[in-house]
PDB file of C-alpha atoms in Angstrom:
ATOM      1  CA  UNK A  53       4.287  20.909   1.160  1.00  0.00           C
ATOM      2  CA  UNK A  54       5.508  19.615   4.903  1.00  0.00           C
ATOM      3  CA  UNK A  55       7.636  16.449   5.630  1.00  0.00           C
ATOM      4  CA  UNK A  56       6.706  13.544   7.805  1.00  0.00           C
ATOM      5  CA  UNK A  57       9.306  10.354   7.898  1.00  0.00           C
ATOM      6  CA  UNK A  58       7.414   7.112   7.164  1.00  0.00           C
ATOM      7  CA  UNK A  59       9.665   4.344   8.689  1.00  0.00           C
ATOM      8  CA  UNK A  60      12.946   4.230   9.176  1.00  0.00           C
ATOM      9  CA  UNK A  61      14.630   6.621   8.061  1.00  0.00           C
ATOM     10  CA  UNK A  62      12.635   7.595   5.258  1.00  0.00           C
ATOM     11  CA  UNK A  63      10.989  11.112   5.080  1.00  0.00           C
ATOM     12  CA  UNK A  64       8.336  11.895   2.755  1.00  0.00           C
ATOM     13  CA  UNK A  65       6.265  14.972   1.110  1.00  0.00           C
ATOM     14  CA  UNK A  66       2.763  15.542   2.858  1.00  0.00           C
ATOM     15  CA  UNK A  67      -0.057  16.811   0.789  1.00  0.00           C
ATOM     16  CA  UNK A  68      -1.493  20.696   1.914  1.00  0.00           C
ATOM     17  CA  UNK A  69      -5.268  19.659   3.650  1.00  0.00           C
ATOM     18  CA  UNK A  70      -7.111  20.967   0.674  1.00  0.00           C
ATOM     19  CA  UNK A  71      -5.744  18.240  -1.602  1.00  0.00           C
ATOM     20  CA  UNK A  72      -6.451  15.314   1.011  1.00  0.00           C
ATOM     21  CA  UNK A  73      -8.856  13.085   0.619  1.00  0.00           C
ATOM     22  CA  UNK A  74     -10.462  11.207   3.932  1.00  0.00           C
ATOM     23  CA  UNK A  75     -12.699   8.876   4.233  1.00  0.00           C
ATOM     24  CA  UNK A  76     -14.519   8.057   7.303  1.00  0.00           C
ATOM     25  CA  UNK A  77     -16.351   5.213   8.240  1.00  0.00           C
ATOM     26  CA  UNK A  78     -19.896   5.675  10.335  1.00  0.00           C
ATOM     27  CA  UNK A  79     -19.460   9.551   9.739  1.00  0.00           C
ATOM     28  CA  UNK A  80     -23.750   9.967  10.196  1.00  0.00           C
ATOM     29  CA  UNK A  81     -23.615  10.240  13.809  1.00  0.00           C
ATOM     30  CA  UNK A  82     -21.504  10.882  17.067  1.00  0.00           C
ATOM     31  CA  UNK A  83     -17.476  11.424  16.775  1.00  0.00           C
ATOM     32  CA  UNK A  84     -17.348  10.360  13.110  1.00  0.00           C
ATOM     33  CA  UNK A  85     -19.982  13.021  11.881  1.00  0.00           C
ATOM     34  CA  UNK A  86     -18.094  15.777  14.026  1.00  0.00           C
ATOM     35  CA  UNK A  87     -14.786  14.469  12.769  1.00  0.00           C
ATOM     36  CA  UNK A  88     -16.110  14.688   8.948  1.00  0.00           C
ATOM     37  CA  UNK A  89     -17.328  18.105  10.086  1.00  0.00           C
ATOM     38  CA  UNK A  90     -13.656  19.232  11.680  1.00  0.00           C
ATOM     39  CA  UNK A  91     -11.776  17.510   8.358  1.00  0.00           C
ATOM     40  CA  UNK A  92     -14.148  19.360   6.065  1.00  0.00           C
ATOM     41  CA  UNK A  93     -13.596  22.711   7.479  1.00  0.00           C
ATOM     42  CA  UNK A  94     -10.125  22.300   6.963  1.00  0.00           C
ATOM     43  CA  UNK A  95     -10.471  22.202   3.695  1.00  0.00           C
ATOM     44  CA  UNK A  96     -10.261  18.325   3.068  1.00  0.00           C
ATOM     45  CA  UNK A  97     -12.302  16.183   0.580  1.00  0.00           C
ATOM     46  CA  UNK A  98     -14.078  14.185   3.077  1.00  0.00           C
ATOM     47  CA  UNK A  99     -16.077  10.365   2.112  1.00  0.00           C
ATOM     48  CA  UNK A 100     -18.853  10.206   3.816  1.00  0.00           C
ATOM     49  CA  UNK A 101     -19.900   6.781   5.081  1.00  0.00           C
ATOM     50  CA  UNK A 102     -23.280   5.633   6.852  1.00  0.00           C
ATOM     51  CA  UNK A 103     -25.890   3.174   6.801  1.00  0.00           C
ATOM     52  CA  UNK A 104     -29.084   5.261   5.782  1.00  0.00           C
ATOM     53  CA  UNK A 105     -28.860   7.169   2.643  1.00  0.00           C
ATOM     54  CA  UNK A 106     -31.632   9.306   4.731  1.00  0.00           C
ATOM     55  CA  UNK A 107     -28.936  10.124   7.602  1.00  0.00           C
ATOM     56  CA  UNK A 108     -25.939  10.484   5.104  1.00  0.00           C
ATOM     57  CA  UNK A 109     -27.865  13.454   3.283  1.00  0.00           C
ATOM     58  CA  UNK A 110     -28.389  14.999   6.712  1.00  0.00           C
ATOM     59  CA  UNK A 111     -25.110  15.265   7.393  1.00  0.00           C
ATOM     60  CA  UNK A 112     -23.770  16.657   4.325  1.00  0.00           C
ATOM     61  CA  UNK A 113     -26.554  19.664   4.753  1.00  0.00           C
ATOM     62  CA  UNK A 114     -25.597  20.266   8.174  1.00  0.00           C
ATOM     63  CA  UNK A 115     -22.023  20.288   7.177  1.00  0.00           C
ATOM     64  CA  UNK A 116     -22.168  22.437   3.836  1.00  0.00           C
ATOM     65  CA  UNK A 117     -24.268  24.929   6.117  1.00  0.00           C
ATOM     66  CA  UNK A 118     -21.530  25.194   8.713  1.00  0.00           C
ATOM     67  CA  UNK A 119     -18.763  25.040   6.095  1.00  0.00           C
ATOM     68  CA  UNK A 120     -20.130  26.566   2.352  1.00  0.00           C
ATOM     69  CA  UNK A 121     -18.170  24.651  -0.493  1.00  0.00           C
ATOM     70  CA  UNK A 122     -17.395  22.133   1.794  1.00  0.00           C
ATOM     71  CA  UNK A 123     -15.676  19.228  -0.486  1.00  0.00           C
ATOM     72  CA  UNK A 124     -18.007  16.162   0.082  1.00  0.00           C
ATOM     73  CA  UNK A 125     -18.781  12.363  -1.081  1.00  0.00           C
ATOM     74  CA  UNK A 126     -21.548  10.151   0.611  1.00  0.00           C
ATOM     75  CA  UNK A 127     -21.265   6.404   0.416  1.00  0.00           C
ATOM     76  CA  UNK A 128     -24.417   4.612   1.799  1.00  0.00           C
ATOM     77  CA  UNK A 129     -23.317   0.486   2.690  1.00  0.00           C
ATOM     78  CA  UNK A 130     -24.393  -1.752   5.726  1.00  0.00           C
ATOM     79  CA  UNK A 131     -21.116  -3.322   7.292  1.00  0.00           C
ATOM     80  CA  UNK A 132     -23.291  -6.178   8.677  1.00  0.00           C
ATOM     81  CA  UNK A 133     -22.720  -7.335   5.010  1.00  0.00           C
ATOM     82  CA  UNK A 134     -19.729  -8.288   3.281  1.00  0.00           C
ATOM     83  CA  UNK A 135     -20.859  -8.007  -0.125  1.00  0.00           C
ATOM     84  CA  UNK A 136     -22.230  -4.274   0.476  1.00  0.00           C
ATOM     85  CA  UNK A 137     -18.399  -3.915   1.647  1.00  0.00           C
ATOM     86  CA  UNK A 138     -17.015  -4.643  -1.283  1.00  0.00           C
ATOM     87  CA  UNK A 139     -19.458  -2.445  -3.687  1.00  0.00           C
ATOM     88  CA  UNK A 140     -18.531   0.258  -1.287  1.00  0.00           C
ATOM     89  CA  UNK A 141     -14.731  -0.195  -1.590  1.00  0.00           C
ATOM     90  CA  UNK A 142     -15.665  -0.072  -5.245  1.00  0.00           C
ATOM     91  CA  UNK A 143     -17.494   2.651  -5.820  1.00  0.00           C
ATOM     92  CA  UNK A 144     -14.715   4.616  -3.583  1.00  0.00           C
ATOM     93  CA  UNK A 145     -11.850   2.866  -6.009  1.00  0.00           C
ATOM     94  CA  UNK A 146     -13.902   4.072  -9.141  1.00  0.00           C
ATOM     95  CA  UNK A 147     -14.460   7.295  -8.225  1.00  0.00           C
ATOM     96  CA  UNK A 148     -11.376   8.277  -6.197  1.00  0.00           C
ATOM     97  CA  UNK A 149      -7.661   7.034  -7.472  1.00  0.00           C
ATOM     98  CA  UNK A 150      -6.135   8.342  -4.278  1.00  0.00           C
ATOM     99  CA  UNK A 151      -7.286   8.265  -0.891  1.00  0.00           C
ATOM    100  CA  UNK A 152      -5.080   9.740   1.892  1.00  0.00           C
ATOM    101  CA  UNK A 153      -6.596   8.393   5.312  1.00  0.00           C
ATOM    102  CA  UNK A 154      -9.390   5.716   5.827  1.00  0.00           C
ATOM    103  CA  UNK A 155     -10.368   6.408   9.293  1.00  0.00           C
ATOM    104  CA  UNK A 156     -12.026   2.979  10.506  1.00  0.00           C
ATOM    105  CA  UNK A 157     -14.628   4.469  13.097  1.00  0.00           C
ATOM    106  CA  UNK A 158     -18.063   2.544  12.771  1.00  0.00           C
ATOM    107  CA  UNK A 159     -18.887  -0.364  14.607  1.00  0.00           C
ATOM    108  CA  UNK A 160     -21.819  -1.355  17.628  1.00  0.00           C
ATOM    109  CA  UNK A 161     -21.325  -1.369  20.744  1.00  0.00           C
ATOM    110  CA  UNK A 162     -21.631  -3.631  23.842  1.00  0.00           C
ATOM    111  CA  UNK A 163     -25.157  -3.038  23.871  1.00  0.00           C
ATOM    112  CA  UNK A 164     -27.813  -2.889  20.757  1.00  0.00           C
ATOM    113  CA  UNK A 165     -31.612  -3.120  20.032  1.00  0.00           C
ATOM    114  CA  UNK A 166     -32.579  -6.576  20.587  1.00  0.00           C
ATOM    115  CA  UNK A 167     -30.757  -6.521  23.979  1.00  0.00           C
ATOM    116  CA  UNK A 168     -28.320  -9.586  24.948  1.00  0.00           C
ATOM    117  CA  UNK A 169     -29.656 -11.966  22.093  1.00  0.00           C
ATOM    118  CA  UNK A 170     -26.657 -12.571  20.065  1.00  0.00           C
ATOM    119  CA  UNK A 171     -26.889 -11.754  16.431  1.00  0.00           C
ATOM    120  CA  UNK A 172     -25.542 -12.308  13.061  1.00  0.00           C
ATOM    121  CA  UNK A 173     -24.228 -10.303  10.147  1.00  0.00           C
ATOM    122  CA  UNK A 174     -25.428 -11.122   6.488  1.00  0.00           C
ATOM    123  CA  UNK A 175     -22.903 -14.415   6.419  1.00  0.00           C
ATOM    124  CA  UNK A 176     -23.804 -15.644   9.774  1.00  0.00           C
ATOM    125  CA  UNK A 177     -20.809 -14.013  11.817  1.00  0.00           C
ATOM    126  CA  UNK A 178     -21.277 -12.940  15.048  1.00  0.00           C
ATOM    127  CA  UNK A 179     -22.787  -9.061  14.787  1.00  0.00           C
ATOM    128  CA  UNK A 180     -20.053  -7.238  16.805  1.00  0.00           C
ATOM    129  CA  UNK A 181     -16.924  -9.315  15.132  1.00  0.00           C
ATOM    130  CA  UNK A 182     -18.266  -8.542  11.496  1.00  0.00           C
ATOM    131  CA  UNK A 183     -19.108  -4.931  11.743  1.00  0.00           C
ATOM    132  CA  UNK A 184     -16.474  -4.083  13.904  1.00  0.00           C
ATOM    133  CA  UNK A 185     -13.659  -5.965  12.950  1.00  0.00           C
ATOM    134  CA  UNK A 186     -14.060  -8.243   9.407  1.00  0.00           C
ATOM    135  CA  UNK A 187     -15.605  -5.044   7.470  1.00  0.00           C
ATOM    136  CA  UNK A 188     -12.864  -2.963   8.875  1.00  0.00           C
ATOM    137  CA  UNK A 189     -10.559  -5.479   7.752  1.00  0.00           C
ATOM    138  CA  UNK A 190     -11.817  -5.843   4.044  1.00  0.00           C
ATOM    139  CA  UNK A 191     -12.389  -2.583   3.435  1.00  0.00           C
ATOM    140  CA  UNK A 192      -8.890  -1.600   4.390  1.00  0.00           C
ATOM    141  CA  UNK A 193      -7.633  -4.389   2.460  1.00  0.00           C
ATOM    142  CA  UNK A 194      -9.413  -3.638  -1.099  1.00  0.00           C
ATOM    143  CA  UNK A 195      -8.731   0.112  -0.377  1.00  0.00           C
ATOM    144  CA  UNK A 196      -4.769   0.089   0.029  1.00  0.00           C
ATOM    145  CA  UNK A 197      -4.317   0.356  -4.306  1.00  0.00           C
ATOM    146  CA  UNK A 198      -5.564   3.867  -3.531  1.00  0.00           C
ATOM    147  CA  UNK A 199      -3.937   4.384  -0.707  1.00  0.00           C
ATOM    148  CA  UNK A 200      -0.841   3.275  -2.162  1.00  0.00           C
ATOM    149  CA  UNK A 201      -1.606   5.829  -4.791  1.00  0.00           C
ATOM    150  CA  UNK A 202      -1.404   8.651  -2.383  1.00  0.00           C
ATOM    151  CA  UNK A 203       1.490   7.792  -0.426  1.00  0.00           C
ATOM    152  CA  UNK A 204       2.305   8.891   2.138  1.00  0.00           C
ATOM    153  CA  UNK A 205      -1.428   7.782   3.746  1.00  0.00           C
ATOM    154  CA  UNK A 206      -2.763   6.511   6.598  1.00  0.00           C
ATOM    155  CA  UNK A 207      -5.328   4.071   8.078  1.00  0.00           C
ATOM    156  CA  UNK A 208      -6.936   4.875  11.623  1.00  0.00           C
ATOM    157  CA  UNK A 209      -8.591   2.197  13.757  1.00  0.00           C
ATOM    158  CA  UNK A 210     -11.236   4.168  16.390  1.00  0.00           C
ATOM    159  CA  UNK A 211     -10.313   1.065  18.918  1.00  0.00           C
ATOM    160  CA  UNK A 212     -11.503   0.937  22.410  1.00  0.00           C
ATOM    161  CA  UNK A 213      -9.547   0.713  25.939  1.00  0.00           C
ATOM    162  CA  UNK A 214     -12.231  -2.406  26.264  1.00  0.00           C
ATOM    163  CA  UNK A 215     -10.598  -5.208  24.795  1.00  0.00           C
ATOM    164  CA  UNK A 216     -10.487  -9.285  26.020  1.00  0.00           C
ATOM    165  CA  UNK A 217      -8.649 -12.190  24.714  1.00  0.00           C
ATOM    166  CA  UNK A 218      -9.998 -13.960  21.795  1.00  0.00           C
ATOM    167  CA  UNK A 219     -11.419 -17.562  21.956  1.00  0.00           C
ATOM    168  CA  UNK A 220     -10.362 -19.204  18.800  1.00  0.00           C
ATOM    169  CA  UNK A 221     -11.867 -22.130  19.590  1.00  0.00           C
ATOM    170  CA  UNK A 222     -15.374 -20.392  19.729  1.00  0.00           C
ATOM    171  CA  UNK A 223     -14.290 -16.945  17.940  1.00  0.00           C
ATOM    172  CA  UNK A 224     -17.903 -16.387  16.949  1.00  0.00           C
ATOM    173  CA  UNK A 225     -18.950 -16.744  20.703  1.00  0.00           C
ATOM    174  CA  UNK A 226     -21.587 -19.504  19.947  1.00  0.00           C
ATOM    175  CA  UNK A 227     -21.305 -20.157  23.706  1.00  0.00           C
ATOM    176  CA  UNK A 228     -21.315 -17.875  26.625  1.00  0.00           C
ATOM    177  CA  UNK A 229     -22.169 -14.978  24.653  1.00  0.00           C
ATOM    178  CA  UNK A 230     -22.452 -11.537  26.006  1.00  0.00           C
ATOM    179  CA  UNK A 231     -22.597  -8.517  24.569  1.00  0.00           C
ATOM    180  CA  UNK A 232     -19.892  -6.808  26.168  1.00  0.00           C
ATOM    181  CA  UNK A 233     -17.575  -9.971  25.773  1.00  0.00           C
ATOM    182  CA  UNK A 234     -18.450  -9.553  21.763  1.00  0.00           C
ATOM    183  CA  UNK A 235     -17.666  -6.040  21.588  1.00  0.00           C
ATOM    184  CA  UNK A 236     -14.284  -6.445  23.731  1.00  0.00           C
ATOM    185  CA  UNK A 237     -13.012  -9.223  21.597  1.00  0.00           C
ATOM    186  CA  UNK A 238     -13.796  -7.231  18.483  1.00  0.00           C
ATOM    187  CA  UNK A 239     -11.483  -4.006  19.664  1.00  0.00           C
ATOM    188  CA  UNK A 240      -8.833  -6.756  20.430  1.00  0.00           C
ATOM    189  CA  UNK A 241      -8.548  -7.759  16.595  1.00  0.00           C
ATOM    190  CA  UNK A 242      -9.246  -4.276  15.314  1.00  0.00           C
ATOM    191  CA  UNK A 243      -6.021  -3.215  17.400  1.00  0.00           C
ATOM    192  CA  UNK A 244      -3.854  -6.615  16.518  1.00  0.00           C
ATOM    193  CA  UNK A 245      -4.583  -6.184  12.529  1.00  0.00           C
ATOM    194  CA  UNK A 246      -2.355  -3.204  12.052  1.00  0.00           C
ATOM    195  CA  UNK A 247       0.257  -5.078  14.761  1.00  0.00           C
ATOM    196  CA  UNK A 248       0.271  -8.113  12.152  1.00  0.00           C
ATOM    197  CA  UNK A 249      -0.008  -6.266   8.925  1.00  0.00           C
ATOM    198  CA  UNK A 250       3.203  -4.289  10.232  1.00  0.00           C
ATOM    199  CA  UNK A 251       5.336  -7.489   9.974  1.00  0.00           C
ATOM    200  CA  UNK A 252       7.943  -7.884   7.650  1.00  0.00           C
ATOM    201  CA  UNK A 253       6.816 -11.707   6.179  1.00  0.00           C
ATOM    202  CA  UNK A 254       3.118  -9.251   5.377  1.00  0.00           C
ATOM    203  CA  UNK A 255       3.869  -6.155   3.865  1.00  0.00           C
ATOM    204  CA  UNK A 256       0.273  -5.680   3.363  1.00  0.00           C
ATOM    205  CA  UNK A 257       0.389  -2.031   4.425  1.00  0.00           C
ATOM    206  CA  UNK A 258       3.747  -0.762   2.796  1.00  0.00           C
ATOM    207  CA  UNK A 259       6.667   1.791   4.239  1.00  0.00           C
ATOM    208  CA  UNK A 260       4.415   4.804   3.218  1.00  0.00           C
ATOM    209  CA  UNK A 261       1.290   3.585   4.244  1.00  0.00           C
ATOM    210  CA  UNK A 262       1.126   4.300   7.876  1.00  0.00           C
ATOM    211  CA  UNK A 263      -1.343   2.917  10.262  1.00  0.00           C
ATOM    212  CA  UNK A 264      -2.711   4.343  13.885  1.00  0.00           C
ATOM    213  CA  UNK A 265      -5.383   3.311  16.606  1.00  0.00           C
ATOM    214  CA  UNK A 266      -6.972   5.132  19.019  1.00  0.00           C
ATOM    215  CA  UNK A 267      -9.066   4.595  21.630  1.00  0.00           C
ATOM    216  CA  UNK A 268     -11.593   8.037  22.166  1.00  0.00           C
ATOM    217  CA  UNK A 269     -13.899   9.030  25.098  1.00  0.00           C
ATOM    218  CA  UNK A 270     -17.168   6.730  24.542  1.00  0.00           C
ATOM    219  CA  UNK A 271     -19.369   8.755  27.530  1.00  0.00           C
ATOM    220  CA  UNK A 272     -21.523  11.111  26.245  1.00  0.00           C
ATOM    221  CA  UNK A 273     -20.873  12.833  29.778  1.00  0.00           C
ATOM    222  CA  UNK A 274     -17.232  13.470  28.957  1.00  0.00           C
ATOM    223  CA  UNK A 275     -18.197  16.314  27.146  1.00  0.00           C
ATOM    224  CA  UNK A 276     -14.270  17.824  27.478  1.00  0.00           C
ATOM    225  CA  UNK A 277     -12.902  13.951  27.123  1.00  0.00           C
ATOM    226  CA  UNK A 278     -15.101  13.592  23.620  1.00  0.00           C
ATOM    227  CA  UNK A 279     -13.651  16.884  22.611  1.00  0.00           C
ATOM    228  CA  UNK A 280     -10.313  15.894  22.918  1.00  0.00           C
ATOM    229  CA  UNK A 281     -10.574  12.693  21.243  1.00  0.00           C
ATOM    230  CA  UNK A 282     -12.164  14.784  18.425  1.00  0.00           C
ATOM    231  CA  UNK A 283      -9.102  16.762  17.822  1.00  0.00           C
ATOM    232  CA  UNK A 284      -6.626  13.584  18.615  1.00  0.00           C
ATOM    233  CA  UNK A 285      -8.525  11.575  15.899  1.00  0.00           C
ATOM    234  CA  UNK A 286      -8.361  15.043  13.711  1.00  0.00           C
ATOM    235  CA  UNK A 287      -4.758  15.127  14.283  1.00  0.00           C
ATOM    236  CA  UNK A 288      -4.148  11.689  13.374  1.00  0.00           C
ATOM    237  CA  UNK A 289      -6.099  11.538  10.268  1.00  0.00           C
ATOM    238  CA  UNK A 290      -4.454  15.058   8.941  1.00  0.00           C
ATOM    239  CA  UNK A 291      -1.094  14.125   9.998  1.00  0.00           C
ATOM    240  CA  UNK A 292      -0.932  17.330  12.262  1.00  0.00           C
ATOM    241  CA  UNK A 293      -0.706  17.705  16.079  1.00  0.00           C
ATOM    242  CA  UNK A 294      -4.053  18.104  17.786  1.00  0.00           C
TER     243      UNK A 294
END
């Protein structure tokens, strides 16, 4: 076993890969599924998350052909809902008593079907604030027991370099809505939500509970720029250099 310090002054034991468990949020498509792909070749126990059950099974197929014995878990839940948040956080809890990184990386960006129409999760948020931001947000929060459990863990937030003040007098965006404003003020409170959970008067997160964000390539041009968000995400979520 290796040694990383977790706050000040404090160094810890790291768990080998192949006893890691990592869970990864909107891992049926794009950098998530490539990232559950990377982890899993590594030898990590890798969660699984997407919206279509269909999708999900895909991807563990495609990964246990590229990596035979591959160690994986598939959780099917629509962040647009709350509720389906919390079964998911629960079936991970019941079937998992650690969990070693949650890597926050699903969420919509600034444009969707249905075009510039503003729409709302199952509660009546604002789409973009609830999926990317308030799911994140519970989910981390009803997962730290088991991340506790397997200190020293971490939490990853796939942010965005797009990010605009919030209106918190119209935080749903009732008025003036645009896409793009939505999805920028929903990488702003992704990125503050570690900030405040770091604070002493929270202590939400814990000494040996470490948490990261990072903003990767988006274009599906930047072939070399995606790749190197792959392995800076990979690094992150393994607690190893990329």
């Amino acid at each position: 076993m290796a040694s990383e310090r977790v706050g000040p002054g404090a160094e810890v034991a790291m768990r080998l890969m192949e006893q890691r468990t990592i869970l990864i949020t909107g891992a049926t498509d794009g950098l998530g599924r490539a990232l559950a792909a990377d982890l899993a070749g590594r030898g990590a126990t890798v969660l699984v998350h997407g919206r279509n059950e269909r999708r999900g099974q895909d991807t563990l197929d495609e990964i246990r052909e590229r990596v035979p014995g591959a160690q994986l878990h598939c959780y099917r839940a629509d962040l647009a809902s709350l509720d389906e948040v919390r079964e998911f956080a629960a079936a991970v809890e019941g079937e998992h008593k650690t969990l070693d990184t949650l890597a926050n990386n699903a969420g919509i960006g600034s444009t969707v079907p249905g075009g510039g129409v503003r729409q709302e999760s199952v509660e009546g948020h604002e789409l973009r604030f609830a999926v990317n931001y308030l799911a994140g947000y519970l989910l981390t929060r009803l997962l730290l027991p088991v991340l506790r459990a397997a200190a020293p863990s971490r939490i990853v937030n796939v942010s965005s370099l797009g990010q605009t003040p919030i209106d918190f007098g119209d935080v749903m965006l009732a008025k003036d809505y645009s896409g793009v404003r939505a999805y920028c003020q929903s990488k702003l409170a992704q990125v503050m939500f570690p900030a405040a959970e770091s604070q002493p008067a929270g202590k939400a997160v814990g000494p040996a509970c470490a948490s990261s964000n990072l903003a990767p390539a988006t274009s599906s041009k930047c072939s070399s720029e995606a790749q190197r968000s792959l392995f800076c995400i990979s690094g992150v979520c393994s607690r190893m250099p990329p």
